[in-house]
mmCIF file of C-alpha atoms in Angstrom:
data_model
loop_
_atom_site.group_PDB
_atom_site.id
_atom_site.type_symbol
_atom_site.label_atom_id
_atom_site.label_comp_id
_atom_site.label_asym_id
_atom_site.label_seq_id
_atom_site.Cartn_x
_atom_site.Cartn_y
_atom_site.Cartn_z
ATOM 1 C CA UNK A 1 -2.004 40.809 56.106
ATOM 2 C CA UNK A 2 -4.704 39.911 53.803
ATOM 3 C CA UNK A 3 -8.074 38.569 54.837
ATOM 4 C CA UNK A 4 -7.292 35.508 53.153
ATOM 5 C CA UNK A 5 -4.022 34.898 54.853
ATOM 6 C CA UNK A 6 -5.193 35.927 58.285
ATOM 7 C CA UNK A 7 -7.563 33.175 58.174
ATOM 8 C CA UNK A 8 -5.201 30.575 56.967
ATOM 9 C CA UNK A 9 -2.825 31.916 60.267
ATOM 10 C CA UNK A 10 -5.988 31.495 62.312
ATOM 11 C CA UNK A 11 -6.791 28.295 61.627
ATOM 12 C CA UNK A 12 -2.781 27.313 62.191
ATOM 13 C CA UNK A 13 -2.961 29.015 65.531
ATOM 14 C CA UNK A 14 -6.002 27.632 66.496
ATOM 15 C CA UNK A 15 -6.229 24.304 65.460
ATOM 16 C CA UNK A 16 -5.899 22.744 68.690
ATOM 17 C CA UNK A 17 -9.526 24.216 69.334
ATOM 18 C CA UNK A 18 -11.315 23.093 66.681
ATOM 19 C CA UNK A 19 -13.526 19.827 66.678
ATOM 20 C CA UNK A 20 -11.925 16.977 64.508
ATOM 21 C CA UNK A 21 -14.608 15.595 62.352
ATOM 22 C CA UNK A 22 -12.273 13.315 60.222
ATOM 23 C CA UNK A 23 -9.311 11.580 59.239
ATOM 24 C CA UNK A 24 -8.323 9.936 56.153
ATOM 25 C CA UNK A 25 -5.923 11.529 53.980
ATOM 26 C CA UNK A 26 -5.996 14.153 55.614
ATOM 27 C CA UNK A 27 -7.222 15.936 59.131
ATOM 28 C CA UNK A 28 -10.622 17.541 58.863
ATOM 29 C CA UNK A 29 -11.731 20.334 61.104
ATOM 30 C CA UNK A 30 -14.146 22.532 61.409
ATOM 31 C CA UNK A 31 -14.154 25.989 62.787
ATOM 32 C CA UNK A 32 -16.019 29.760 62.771
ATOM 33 C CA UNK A 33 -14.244 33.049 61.776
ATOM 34 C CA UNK A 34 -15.927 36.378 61.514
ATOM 35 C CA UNK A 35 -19.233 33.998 62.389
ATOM 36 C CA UNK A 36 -18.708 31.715 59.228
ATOM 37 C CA UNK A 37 -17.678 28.656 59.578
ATOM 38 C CA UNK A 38 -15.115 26.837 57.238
ATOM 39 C CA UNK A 39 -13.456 22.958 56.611
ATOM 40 C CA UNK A 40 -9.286 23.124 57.465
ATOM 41 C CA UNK A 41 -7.708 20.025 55.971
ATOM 42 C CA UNK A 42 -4.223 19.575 57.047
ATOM 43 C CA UNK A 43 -2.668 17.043 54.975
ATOM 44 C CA UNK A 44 -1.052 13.857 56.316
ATOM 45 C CA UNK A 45 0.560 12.277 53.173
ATOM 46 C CA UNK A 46 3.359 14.623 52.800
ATOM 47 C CA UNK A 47 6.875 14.326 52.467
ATOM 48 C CA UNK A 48 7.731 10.463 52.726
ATOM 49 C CA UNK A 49 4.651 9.267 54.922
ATOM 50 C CA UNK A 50 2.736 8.031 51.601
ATOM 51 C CA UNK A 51 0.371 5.823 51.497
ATOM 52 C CA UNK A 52 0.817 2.975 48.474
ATOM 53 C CA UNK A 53 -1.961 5.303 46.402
ATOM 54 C CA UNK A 54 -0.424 8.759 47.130
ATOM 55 C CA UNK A 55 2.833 6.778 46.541
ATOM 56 C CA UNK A 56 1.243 6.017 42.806
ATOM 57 C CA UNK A 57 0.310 9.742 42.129
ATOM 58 C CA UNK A 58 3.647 10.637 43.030
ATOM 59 C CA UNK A 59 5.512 8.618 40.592
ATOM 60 C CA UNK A 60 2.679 8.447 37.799
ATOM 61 C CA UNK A 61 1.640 12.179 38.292
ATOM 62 C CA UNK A 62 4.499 13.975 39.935
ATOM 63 C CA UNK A 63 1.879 14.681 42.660
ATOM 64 C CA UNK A 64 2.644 15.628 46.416
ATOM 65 C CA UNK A 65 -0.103 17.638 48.751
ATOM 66 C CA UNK A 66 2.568 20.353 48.741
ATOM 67 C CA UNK A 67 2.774 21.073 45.335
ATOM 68 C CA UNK A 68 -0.902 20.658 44.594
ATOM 69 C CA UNK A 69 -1.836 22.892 47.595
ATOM 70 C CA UNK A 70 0.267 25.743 45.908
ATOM 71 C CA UNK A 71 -1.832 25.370 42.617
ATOM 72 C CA UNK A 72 -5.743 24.897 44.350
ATOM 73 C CA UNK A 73 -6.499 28.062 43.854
ATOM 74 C CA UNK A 74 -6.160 27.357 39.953
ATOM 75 C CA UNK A 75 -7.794 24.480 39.968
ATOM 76 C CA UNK A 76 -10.602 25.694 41.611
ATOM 77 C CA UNK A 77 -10.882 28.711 39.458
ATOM 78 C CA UNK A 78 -11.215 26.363 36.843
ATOM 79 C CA UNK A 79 -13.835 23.602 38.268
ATOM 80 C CA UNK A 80 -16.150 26.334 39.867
ATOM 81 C CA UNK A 81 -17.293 27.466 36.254
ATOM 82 C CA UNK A 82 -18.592 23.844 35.706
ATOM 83 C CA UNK A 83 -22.932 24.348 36.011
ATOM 84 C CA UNK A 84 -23.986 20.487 36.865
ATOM 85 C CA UNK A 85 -22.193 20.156 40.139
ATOM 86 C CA UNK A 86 -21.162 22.270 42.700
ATOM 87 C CA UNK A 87 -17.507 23.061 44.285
ATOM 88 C CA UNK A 88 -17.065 23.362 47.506
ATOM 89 C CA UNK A 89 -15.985 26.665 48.085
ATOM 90 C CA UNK A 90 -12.005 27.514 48.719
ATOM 91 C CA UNK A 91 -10.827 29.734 50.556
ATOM 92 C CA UNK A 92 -6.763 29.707 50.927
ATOM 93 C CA UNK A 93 -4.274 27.303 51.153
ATOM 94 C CA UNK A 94 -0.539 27.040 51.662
ATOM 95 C CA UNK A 95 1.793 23.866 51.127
ATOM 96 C CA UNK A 96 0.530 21.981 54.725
ATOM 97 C CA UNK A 97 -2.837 23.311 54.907
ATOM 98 C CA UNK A 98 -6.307 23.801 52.882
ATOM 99 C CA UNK A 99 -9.393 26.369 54.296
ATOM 100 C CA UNK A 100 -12.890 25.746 52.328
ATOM 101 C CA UNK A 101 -16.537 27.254 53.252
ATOM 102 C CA UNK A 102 -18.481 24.777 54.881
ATOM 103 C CA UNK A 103 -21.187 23.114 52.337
ATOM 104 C CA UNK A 104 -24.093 21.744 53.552
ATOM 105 C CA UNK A 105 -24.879 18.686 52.754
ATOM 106 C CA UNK A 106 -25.145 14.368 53.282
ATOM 107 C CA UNK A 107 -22.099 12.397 52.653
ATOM 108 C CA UNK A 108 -22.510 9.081 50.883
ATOM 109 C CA UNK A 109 -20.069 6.110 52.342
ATOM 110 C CA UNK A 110 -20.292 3.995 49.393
ATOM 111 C CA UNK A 111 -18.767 3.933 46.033
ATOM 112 C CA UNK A 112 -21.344 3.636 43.911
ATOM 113 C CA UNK A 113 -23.887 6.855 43.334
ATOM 114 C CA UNK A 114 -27.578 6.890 44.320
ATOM 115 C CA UNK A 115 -29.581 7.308 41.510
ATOM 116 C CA UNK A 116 -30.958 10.386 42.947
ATOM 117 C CA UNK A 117 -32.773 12.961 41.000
ATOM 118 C CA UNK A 118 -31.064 12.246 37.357
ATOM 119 C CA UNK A 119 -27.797 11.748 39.051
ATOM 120 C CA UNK A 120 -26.414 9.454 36.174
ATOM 121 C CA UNK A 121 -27.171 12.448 33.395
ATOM 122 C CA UNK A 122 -25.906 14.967 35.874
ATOM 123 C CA UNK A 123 -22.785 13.618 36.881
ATOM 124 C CA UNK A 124 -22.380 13.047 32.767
ATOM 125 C CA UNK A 125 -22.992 16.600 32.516
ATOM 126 C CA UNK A 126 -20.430 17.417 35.077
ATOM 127 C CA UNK A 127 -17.693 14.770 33.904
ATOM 128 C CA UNK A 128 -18.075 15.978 30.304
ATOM 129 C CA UNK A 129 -17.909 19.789 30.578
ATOM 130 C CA UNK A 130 -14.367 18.594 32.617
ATOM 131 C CA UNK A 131 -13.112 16.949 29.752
ATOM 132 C CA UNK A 132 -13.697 19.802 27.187
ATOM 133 C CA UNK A 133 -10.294 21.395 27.445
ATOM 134 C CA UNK A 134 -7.851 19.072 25.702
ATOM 135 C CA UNK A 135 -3.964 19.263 27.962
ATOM 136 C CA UNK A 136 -0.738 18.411 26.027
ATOM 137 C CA UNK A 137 0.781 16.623 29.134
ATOM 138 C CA UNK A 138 -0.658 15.442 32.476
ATOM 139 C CA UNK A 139 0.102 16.238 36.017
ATOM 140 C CA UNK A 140 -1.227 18.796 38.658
ATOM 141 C CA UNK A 141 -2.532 22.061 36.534
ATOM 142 C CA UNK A 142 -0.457 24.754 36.482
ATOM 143 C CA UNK A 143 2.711 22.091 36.217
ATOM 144 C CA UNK A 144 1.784 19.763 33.854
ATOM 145 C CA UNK A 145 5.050 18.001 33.617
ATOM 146 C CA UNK A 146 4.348 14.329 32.821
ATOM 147 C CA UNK A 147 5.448 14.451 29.155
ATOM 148 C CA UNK A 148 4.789 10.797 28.845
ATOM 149 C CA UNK A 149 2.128 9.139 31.189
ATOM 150 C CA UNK A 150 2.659 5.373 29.960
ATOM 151 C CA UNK A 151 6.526 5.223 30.405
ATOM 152 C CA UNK A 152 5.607 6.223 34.292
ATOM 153 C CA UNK A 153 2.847 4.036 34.235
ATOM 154 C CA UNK A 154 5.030 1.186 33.375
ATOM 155 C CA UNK A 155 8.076 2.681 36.297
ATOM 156 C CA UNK A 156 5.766 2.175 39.329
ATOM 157 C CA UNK A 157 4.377 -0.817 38.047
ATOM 158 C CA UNK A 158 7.278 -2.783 38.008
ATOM 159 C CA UNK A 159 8.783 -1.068 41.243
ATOM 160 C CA UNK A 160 5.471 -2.126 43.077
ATOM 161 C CA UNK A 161 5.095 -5.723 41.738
ATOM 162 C CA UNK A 162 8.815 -6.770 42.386
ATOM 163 C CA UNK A 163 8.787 -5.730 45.808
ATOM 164 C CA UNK A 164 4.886 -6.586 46.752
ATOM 165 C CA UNK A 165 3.332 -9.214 44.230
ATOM 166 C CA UNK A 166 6.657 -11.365 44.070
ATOM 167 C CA UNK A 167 5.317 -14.683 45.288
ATOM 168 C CA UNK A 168 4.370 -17.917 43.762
ATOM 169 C CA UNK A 169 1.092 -17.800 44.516
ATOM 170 C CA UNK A 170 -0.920 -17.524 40.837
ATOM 171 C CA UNK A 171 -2.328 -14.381 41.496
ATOM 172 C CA UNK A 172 0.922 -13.156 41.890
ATOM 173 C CA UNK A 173 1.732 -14.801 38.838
ATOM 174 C CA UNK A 174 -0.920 -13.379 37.167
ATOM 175 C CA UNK A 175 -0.114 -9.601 37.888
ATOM 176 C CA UNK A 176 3.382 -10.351 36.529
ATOM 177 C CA UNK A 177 2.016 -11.918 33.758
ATOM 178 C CA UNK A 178 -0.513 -8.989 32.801
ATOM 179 C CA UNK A 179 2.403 -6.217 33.530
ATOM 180 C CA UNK A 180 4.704 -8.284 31.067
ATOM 181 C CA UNK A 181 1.187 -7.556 28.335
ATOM 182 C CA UNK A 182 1.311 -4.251 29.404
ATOM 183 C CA UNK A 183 5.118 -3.736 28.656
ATOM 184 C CA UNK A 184 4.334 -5.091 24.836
ATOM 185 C CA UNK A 185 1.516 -2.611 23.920
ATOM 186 C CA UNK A 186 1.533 1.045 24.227
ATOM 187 C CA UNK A 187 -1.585 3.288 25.981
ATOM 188 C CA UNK A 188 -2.178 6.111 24.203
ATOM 189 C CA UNK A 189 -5.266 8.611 25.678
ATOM 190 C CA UNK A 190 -7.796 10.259 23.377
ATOM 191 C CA UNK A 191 -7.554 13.511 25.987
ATOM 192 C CA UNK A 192 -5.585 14.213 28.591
ATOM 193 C CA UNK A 193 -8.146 16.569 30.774
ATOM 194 C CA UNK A 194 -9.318 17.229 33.732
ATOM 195 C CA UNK A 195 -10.103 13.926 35.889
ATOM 196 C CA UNK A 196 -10.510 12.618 39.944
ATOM 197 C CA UNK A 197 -8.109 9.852 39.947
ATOM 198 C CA UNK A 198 -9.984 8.365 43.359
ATOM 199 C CA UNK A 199 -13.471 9.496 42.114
ATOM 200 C CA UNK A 200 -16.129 8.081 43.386
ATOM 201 C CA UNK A 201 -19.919 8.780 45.415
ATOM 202 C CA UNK A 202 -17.989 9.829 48.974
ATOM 203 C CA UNK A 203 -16.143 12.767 47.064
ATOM 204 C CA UNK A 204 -19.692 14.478 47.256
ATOM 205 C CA UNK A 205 -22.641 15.881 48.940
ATOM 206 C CA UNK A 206 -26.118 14.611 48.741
ATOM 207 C CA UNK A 207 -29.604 16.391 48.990
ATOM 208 C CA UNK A 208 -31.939 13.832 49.265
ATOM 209 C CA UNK A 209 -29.523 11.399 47.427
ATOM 210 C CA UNK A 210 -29.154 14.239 44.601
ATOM 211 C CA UNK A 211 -25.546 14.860 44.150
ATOM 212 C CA UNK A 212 -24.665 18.514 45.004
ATOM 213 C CA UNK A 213 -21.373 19.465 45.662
ATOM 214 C CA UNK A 214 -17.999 17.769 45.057
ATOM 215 C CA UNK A 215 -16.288 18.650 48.322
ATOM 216 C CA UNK A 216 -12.873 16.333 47.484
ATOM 217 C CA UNK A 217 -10.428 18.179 45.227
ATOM 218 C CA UNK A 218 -7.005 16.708 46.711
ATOM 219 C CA UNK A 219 -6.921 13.899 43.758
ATOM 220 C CA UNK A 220 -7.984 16.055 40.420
ATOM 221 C CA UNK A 221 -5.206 16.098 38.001
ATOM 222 C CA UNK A 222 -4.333 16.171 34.361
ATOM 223 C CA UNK A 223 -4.702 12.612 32.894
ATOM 224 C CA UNK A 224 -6.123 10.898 31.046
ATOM 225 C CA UNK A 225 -9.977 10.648 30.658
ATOM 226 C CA UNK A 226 -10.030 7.039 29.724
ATOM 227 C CA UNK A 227 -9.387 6.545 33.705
ATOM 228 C CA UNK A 228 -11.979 8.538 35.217
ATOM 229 C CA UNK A 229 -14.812 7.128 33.103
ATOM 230 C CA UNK A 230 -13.296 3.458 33.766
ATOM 231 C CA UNK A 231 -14.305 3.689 37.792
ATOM 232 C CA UNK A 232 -17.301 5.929 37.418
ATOM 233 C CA UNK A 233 -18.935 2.666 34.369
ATOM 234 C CA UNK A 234 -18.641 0.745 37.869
ATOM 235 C CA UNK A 235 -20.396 3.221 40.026
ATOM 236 C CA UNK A 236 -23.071 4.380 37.473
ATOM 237 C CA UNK A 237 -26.408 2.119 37.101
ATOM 238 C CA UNK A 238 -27.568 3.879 34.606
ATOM 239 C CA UNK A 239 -24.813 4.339 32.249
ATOM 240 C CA UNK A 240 -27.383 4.985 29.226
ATOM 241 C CA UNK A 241 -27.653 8.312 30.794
ATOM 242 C CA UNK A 242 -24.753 9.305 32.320
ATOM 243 C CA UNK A 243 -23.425 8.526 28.393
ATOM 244 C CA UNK A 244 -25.862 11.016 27.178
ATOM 245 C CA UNK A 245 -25.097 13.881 29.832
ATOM 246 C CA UNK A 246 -21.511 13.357 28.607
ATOM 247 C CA UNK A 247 -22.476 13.528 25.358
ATOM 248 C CA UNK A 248 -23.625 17.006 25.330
ATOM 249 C CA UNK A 249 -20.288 18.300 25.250
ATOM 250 C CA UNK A 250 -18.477 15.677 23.304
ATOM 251 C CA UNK A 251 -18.944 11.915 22.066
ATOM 252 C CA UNK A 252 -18.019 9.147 24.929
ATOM 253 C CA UNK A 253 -14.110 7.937 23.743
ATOM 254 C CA UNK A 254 -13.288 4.610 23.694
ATOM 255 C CA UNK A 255 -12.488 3.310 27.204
ATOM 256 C CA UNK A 256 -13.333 0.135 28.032
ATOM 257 C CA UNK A 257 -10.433 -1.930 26.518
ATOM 258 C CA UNK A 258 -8.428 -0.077 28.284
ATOM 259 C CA UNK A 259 -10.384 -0.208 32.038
ATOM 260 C CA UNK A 260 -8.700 -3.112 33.252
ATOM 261 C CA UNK A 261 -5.174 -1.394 32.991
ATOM 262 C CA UNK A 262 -6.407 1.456 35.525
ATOM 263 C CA UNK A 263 -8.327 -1.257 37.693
ATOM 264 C CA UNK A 264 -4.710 -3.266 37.827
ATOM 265 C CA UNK A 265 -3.235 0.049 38.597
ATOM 266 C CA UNK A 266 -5.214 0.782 41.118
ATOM 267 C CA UNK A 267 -5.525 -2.457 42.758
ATOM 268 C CA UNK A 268 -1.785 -2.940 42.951
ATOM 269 C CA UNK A 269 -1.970 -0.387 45.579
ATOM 270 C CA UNK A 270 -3.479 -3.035 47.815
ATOM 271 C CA UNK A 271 -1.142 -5.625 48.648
ATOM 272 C CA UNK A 272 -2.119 -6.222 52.116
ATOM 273 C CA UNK A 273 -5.151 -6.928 50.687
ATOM 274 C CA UNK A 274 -5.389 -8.658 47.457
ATOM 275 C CA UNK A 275 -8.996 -9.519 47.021
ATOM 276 C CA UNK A 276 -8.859 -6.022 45.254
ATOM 277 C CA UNK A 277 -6.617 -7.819 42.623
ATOM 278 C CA UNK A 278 -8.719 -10.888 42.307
ATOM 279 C CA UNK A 279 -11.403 -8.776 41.292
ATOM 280 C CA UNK A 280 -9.820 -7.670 38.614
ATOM 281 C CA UNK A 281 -8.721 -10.760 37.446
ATOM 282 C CA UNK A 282 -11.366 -13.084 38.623
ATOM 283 C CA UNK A 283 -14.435 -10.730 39.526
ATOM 284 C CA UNK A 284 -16.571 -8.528 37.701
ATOM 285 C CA UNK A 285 -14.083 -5.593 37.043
ATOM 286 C CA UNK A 286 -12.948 -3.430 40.012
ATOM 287 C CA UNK A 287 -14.296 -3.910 43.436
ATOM 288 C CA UNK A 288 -12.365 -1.842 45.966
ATOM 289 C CA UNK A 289 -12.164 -3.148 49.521
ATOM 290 C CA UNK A 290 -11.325 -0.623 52.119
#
């Protein structure tokens, strides 16, 4: 047995030892081998038990933990080389469980980044060297199977507004009013690339409010930019130079007539909760409630 998998089977063995420090998407644990200490993540939203946003990166991405477990290694191979931010280090992985160094660091509960040190023309940096490499399809790398995002896009709309956002109420109407907009136009990206489909400040490690490390890799995909930068224009204050961090590796694409499409997306996720909607609709763009 390799060293790699003999830590993976010791961290199965063991896990009933090992302190719990979180729970979310997954179980977090922390634990020492060979007197270094590593992050196991055992996901929970496998199979069938998906929650409504894993549910949406399943049918818009062809997404499930297993698959993307089985392809982290390339992923990471591929983010590592990236000089703005940090990756938290991986280890091994199989379909039900993921082993990373443990980073030091400061997690950061909100959305929105500190400003930091420069974050804004960092995290440009970072998000632009990502979107260099130009994909003919989207989905988890190494699979890339989603010949035509939009058409999927449109699927698990519909599914998710006829059985959740079916009412009379008008913001119901409203949603089924904007997906009927959405069904006459046609979305089509400037790059599909490398993007965090959930990204925002809590996917990362802080020194001193300076971003670090990205430490959150379970919701990177191919897709298309035009997403990513839609969430991160509401988490940036200084979007001057985040634009210009970006813009050292290509020009900023068009994205903005297009946010509100990934905000709706996004939101329709929350139907036990639909102030998410309202913001959409009646706010200032997207503001996710938890």
């Amino acid at each position: 047995m390799d060293n790699l998998k003999k830590k993976l089977a010791y961290a199965k063995e063991n896990i009933s030892s090992f302190e719990k420090i979180s729970v979310s998407s997954n179980e977090i644990y922390v634990f020492n081998f060979e007197d270094k200490k590593y992050i196991l993540k055992i996901p929970l939203m496998i199979k069938n038990n998906l929650s409504p946003f894993w549910l949406m990166m399943k049918n818009i991405f062809l997404f499930t933990f297993e698959k993307q477990n089985l392809h982290l290694k390339n992923l990471y191979d591929v983010l590592k080389n990236n000089p703005h931010i940090k990756i938290v280090p991986f280890v091994a992985s199989d379909e039900y469980a993921m082993i990373y160094e443990f980073v030091e660091g400061t997690s950061w509960s909100e959305d929105e980044f500190p400003c930091g040190k420069n974050n804004a023309y960092t995290l440009g940096q970072y998000i632009g060297y990502n979107h260099q490499v130009a994909h003919k399809n989207c989905g988890i790398i190494g699979i890339e199977d989603v010949e035509d995002f939009y058409s999927r896009v449109l699927l698990h709309a519909e599914e998710c507004i006829n059985q959740f956002w079916n009412t009379d109420s008008s913001l119901d109407k409203k949603v089924r009013n904007y997906f009927k907009s959405l069904t006459e136009n046609y979305f089509t990206s400037s790059k599909n690339s490398f993007i965090m489909v959930d990204i925002c400040a809590d996917q990362f490690l802080f020194e001193n409010e300076t971003v670090t490390t990205c430490i959150d890799l379970d919701g990177y995909v191919i897709g298309p930019v035009e997403w990513e930068l839609s969430f991160l224009k509401t988490q940036i204050k200084d979007w001057d130079s985040f634009k210009s961090g970006y813009e050292t590796y290509q020009p900023m694409p068009e994205f903005e007539k297009y946010s509100q499409m990934f905000f709706f997306l996004m939101a329709l996720n929350s139907y036990n909760n639909k102030q998410e909607m309202e913001g959409v609709f009646y706010g200032n763009g997207y503001e996710r409630n938890e």
